[in-house]
Each structure stands twice: as C-alpha cells, then as structure tokens.
Coordinates of N, CA and C in Angstrom, one line a residue:
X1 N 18.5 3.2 6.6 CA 17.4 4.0 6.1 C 17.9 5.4 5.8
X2 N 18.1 5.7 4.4 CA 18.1 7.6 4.4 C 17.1 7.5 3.8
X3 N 16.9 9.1 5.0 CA 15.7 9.9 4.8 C 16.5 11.3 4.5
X4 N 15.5 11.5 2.8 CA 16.2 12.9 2.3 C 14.8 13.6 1.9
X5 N 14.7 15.0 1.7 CA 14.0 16.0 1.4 C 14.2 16.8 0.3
X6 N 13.8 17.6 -0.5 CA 14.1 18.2 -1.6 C 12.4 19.1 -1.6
X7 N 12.4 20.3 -2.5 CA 11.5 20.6 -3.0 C 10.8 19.5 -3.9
X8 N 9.9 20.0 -4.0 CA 9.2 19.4 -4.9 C 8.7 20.1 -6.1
X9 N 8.3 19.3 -7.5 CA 8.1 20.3 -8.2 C 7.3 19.6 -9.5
X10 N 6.3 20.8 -10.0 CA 5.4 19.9 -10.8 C 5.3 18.6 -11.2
X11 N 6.1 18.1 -11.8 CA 6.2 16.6 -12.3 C 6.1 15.5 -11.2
X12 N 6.7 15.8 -9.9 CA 6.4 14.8 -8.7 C 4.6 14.9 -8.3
X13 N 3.8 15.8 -8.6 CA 2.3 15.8 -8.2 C 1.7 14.1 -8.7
X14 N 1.7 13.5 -10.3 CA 1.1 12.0 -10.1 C 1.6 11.7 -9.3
X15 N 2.7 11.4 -8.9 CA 3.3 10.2 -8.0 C 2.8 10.6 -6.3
X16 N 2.2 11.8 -6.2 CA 2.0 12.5 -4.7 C 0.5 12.2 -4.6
X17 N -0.6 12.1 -5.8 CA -1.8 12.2 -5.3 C -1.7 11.2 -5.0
X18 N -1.7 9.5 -5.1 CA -1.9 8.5 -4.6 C -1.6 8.3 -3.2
X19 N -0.6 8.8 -3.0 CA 0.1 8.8 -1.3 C -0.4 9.8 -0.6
X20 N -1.4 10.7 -1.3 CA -2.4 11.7 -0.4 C -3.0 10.7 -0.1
X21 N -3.4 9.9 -1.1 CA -5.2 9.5 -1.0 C -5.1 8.0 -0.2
X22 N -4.5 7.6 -0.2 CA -3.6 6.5 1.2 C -3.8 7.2 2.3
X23 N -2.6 7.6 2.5 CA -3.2 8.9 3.7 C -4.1 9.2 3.9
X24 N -5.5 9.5 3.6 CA -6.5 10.6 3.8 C -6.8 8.7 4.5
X25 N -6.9 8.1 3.7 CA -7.7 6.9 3.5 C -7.5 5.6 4.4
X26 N -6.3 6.0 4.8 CA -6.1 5.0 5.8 C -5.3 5.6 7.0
X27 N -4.5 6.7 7.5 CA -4.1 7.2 8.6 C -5.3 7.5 9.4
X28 N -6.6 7.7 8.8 CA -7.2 8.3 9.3 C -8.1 7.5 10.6
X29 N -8.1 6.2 9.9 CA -8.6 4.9 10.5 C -8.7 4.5 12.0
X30 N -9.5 5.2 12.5 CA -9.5 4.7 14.2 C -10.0 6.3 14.6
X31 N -9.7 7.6 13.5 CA -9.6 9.0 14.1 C -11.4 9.0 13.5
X32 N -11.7 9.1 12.7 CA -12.6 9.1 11.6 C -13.5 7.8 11.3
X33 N -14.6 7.9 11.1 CA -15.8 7.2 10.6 C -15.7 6.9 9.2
X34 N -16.2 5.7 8.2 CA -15.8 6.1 7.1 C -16.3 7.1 6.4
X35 N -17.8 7.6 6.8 CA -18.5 8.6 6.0 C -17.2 10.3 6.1
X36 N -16.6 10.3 7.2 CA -16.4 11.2 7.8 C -14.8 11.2 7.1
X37 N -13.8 10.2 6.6 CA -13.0 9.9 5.9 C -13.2 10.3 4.4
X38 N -14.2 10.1 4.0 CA -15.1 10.0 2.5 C -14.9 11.7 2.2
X39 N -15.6 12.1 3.2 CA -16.1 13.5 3.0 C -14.5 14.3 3.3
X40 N -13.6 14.2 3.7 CA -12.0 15.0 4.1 C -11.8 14.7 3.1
X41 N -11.7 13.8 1.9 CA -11.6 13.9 0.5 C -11.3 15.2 0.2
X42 N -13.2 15.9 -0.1 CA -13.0 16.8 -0.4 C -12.2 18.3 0.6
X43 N -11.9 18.3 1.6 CA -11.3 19.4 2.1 C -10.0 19.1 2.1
X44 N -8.9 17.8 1.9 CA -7.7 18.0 1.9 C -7.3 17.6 0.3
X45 N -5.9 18.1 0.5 CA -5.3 17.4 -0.6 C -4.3 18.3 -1.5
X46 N -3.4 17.9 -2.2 CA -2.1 18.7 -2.7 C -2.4 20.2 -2.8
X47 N -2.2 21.4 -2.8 CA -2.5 22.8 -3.6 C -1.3 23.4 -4.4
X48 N -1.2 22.4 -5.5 CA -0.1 23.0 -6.2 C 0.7 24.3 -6.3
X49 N -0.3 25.7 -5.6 CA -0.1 27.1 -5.2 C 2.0 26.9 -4.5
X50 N 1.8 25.7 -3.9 CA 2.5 25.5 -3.0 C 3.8 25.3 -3.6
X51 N 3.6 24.2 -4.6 CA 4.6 23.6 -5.3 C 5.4 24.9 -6.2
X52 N 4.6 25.6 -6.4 CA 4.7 26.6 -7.3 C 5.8 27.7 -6.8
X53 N 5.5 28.2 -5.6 CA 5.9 28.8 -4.7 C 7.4 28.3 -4.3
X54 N 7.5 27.0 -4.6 CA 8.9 26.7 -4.0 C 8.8 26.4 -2.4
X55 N 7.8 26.4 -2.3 CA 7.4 26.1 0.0 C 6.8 24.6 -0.3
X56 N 7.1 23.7 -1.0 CA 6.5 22.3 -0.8 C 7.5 21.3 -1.2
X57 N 7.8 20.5 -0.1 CA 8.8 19.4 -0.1 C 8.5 17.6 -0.1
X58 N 9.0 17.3 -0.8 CA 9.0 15.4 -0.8 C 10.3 15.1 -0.1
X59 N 9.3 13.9 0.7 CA 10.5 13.5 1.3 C 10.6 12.1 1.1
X60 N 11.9 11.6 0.5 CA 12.5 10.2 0.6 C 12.8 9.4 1.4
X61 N 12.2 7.8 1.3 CA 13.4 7.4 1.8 C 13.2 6.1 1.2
X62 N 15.4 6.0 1.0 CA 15.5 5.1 0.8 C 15.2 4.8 -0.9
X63 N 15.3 6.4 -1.6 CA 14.7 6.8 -2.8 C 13.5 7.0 -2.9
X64 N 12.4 6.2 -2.2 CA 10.7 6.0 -2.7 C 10.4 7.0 -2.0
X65 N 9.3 7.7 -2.2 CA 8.6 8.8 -2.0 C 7.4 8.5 -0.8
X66 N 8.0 9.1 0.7 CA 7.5 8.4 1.8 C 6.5 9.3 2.1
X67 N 6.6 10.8 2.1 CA 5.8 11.9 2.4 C 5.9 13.3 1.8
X68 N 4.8 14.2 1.8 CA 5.2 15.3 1.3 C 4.6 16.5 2.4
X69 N 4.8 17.7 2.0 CA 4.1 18.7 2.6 C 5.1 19.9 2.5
X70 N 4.5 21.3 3.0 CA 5.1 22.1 3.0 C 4.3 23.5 3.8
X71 N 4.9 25.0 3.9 CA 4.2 25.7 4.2 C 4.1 27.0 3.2
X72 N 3.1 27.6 3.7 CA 2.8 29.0 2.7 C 2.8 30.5 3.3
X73 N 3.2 31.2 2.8 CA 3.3 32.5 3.1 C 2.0 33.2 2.5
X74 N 0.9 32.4 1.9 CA -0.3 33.0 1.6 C -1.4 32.9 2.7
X75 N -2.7 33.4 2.7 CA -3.7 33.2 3.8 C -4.3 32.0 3.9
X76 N -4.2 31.2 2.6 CA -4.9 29.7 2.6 C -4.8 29.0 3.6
X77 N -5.2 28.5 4.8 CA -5.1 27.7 6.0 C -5.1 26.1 5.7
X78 N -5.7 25.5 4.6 CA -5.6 24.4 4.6 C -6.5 24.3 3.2
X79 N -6.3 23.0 2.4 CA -7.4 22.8 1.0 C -6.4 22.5 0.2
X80 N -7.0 21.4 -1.0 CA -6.4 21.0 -2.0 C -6.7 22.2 -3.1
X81 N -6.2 22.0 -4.1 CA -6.2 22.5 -5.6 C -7.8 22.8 -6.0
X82 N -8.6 21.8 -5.5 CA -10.2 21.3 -5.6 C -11.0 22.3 -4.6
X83 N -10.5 23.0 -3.2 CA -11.4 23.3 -2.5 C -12.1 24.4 -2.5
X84 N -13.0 24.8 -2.1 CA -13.7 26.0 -2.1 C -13.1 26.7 -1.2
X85 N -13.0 28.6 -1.0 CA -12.8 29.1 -0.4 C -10.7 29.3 0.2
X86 N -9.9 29.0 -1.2 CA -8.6 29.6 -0.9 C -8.3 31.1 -0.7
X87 N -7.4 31.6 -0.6 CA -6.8 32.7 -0.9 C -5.2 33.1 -0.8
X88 N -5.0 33.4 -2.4 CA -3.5 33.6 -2.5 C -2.8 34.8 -2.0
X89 N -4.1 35.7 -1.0 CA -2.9 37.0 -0.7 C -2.0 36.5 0.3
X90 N -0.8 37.2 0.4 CA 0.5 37.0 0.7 C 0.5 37.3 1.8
X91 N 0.7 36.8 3.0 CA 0.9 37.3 4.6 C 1.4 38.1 5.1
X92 N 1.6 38.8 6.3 CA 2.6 39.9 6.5 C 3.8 39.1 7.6
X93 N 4.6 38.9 7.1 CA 5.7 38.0 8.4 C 5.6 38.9 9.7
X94 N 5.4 39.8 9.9 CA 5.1 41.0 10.9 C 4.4 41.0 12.0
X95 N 3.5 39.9 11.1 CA 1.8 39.8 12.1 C 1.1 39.2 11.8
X96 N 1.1 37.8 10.8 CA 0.9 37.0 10.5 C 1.6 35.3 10.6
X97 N 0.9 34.3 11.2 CA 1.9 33.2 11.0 C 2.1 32.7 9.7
X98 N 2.9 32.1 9.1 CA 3.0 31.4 8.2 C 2.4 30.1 8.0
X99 N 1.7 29.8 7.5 CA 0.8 28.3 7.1 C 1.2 26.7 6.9
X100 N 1.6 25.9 7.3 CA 2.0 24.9 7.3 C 1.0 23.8 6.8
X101 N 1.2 23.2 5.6 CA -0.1 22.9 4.7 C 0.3 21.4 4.2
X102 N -0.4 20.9 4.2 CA -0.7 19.8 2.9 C 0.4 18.8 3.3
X103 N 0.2 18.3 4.3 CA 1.2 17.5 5.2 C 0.9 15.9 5.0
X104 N 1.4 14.7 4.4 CA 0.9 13.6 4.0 C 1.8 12.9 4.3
X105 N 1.7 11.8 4.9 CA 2.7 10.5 4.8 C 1.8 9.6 4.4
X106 N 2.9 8.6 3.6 CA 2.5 7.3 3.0 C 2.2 6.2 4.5
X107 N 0.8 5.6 4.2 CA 1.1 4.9 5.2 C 2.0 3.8 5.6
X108 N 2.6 3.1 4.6 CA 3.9 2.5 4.8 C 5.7 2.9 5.5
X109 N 5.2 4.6 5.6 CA 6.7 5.2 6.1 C 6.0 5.9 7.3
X110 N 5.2 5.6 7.9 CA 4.5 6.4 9.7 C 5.6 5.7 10.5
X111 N 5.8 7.3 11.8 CA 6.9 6.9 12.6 C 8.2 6.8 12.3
X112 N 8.9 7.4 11.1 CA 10.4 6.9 10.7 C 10.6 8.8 10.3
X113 N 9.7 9.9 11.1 CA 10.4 10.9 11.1 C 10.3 11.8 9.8
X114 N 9.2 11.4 9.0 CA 9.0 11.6 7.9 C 8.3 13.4 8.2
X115 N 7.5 13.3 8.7 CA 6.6 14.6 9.5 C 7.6 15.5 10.1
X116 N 8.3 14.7 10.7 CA 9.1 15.9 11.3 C 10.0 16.4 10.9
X117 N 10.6 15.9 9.9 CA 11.3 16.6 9.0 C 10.7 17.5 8.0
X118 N 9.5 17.3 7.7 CA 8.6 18.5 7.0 C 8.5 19.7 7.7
X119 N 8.5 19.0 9.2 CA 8.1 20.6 9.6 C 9.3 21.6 10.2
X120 N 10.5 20.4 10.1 CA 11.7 21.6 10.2 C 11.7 22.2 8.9
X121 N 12.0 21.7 8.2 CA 12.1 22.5 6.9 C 11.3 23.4 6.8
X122 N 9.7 23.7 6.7 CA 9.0 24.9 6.9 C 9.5 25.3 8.1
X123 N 9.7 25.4 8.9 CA 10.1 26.1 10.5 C 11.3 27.2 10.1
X124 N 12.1 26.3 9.2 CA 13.6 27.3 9.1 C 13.1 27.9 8.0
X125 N 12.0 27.5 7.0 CA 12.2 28.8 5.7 C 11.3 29.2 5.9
X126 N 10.2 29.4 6.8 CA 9.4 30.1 7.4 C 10.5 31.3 7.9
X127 N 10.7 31.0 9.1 CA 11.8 31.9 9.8 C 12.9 33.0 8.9
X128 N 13.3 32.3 7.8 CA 14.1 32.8 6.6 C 13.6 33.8 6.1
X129 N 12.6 33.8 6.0 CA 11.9 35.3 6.2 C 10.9 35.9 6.6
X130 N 11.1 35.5 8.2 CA 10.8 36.7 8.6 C 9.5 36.4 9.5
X131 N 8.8 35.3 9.3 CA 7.9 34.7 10.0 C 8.2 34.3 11.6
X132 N 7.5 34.8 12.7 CA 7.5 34.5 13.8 C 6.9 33.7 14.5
X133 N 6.0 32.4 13.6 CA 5.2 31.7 14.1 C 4.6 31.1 12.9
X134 N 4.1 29.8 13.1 CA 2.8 28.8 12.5 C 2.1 28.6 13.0
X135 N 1.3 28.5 11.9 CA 0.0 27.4 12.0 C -0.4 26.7 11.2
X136 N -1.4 26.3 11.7 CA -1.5 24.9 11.0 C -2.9 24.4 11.2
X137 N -3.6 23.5 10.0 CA -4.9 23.1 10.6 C -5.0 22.2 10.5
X138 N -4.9 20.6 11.8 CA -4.5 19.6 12.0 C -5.8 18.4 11.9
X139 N -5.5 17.6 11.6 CA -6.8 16.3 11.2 C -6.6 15.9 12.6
X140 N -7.4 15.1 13.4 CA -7.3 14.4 14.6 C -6.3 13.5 14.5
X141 N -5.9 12.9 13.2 CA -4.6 11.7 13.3 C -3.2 12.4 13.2
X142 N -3.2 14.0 12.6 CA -1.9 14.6 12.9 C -2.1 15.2 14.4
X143 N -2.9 15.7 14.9 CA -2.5 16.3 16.3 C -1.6 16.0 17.1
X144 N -1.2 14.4 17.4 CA -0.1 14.0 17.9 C 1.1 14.5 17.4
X145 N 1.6 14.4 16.0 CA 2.4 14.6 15.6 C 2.9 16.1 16.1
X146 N 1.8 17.1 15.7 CA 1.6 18.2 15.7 C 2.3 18.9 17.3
X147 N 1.2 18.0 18.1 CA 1.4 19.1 19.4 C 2.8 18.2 20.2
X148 N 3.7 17.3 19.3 CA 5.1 16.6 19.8 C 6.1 17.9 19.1
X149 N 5.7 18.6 18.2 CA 6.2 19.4 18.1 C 6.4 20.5 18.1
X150 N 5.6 20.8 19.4 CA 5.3 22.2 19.8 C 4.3 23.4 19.3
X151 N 3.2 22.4 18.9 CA 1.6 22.8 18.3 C 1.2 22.9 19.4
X152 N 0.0 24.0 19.8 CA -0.7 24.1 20.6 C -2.4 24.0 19.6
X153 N -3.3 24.0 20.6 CA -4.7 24.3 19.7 C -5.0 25.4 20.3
X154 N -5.9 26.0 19.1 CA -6.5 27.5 19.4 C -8.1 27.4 19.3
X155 N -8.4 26.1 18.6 CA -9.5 26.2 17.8 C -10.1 25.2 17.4
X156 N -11.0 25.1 18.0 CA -12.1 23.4 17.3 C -12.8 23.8 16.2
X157 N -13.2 22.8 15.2 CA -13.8 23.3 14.0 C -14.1 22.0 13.2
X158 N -15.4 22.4 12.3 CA -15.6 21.1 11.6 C -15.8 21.7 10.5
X159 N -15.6 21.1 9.5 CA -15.8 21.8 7.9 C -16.6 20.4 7.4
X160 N -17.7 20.8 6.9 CA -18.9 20.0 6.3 C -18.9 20.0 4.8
X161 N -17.7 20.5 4.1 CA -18.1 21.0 2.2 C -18.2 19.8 2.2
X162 N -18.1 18.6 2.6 CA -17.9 16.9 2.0 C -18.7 16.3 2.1
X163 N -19.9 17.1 2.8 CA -21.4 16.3 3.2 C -21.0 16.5 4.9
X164 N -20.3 15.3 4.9 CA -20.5 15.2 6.3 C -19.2 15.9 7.2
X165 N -19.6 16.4 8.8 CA -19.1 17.0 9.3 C -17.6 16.1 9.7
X166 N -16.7 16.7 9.7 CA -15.1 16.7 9.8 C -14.2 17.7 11.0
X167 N -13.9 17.0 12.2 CA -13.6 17.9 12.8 C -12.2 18.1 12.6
X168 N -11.9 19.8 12.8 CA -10.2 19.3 12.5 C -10.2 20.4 14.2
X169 N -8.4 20.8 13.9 CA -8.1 21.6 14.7 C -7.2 22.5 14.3
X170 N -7.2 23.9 14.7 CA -6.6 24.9 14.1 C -5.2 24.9 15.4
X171 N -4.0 25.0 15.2 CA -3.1 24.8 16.2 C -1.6 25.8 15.4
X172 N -1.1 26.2 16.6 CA 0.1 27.6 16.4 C 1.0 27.6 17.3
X173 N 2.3 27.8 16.9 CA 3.6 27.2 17.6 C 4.8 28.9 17.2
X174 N 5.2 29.2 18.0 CA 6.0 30.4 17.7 C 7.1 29.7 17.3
X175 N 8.2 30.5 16.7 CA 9.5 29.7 15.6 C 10.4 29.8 16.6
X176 N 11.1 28.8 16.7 CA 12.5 29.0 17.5 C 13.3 29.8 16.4
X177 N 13.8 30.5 17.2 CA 15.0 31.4 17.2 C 16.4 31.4 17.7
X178 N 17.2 31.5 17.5 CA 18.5 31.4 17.9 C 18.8 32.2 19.3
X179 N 17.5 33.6 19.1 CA 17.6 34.2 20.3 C 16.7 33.7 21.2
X180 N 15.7 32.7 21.0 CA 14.4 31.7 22.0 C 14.9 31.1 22.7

C-alpha cells in the first residue's frame, strides 16, 4: 500500500466532492441520526479558499484518491464553499491558532492513516510559519481521530443552518516543536 500526499488543486475538486459526500454520509453512521447526517450537509464540505491558498492536500493511495483536507491561516473555523458565515481575514501566527479544515476520508480507505497524515502535513506548514497551535472543529466521528492526536476539546456546540441540530466539537492542540 503507498500512501502519498500532494497539494491539491482546482481540477482535483470533481473528483473530491463525491468522497466528501461518502464521508459526510456514511462515516457518520452510528455518530449521527439520519436527519442529523442530512442537515451536516449543509455545514460541511470542500472551501476551495483552501485549495487556493495552497493549505489543502489529497491523499493517495495506491494512486486512487483516499482522503483530502488541509488547514488555513484565515479565521474560517470550519464550512464548505456553500456556508453561511466564513471569513477570509488572515490570522496572527502570534496569537492565533491556525485552522485545520475540511478533513474527509473515503469510506473505503478508514484506518490506513489517511487522517493522520493530513494532519502532519498541516502541523509542519502550520508551524512553517509561525503558528503555535491548532484547531479544529471536530464531527463526533473525527474526535477519535482527533484527540489520538493530541486534540483536546474546548467546546461543545451544535450548528442548526441544516434544520436540524448537529453537535460538533471545537478542539486545540499546541505544535510540536523541536524545542517541545
């Protein structure tokens, strides 16, 4: 099995929405109700901001397109291209964490490390400049993932734009360092 990574970049988005919508639609299964599945629709899903930015990565394996995600140096905490309530201003690495966004695995590649290679790669180019910490705002079916990697939670929360209420969790991990 290789598992490789690369940015990602406009032209990979068709081939990404489907393997969101897998994701949304079936990882969720056991965390979520379906009304409650239906409705994260609307709050997750790609934000091309990302792709744009050069902070959003596809990861392979084995060539096929197993997962994607990436993070942001803007204020946006979490939302697709579709959501209400983004914002593109730019963080202070100073005093701001950096955002770890738009995190998807296909459900055919869960467990093979797909995740966690996303979030090294934000972690080191988070760090790269200048960022002393993430966050991140986690679906109940990533929290595992999440707090195996040194996520804590800060914050319960449910976002309702979908009709129905969606609980997620807001969770923040300081960056290793060479000096940590």
């Amino acid at each position: 099995m290789a598992l490789t990574s690369r940015l990602a970049r406009r032209e990979d988005v068709p081939t990404l929405l489907p393997l969101v919508a897998a994701a949304i639609g079936e990882l969720q299964k056991g965390f979520l109700d379906d009304a409650q599945i239906e409705s994260s629709r609307s709050i997750m899903g790609i934000d091309t901001q990302l792709v744009d930015d050069g902070t959003y990565f596809v990861v392979e394996i084995d060539e096929q397109v197993a997962g994607c995600g990436g993070w942001s140096r803007r204020a946006t905490l979490y939302g697709g291209d579709h959501s209400s309530g983004r914002d593109p201003a730019f963080l202070d690495p100073r005093r701001d964490p950096a955002k770890v966004r738009a995190m998807y695995t296909h459900p055919a590649f869960t467990r093979r490390g797909v995740g966690r290679l996303i979030l090294s790669r934000c972690e080191a180019a988070a760090a790269a400049e200048g960022f002393a910490s993430l966050e991140l705002m986690a679906t109940l079916s990533g929290r595992p993932l999440y707090e195996a990697a040194g996520f804590v939670p800060i914050e319960h929360v449910e976002d309702a734009a979908g009709g129905t209420p969606v609980p997620l969790i807001r969770m923040r991990k300081p960056i290793r360092t060479a000096a940590s």
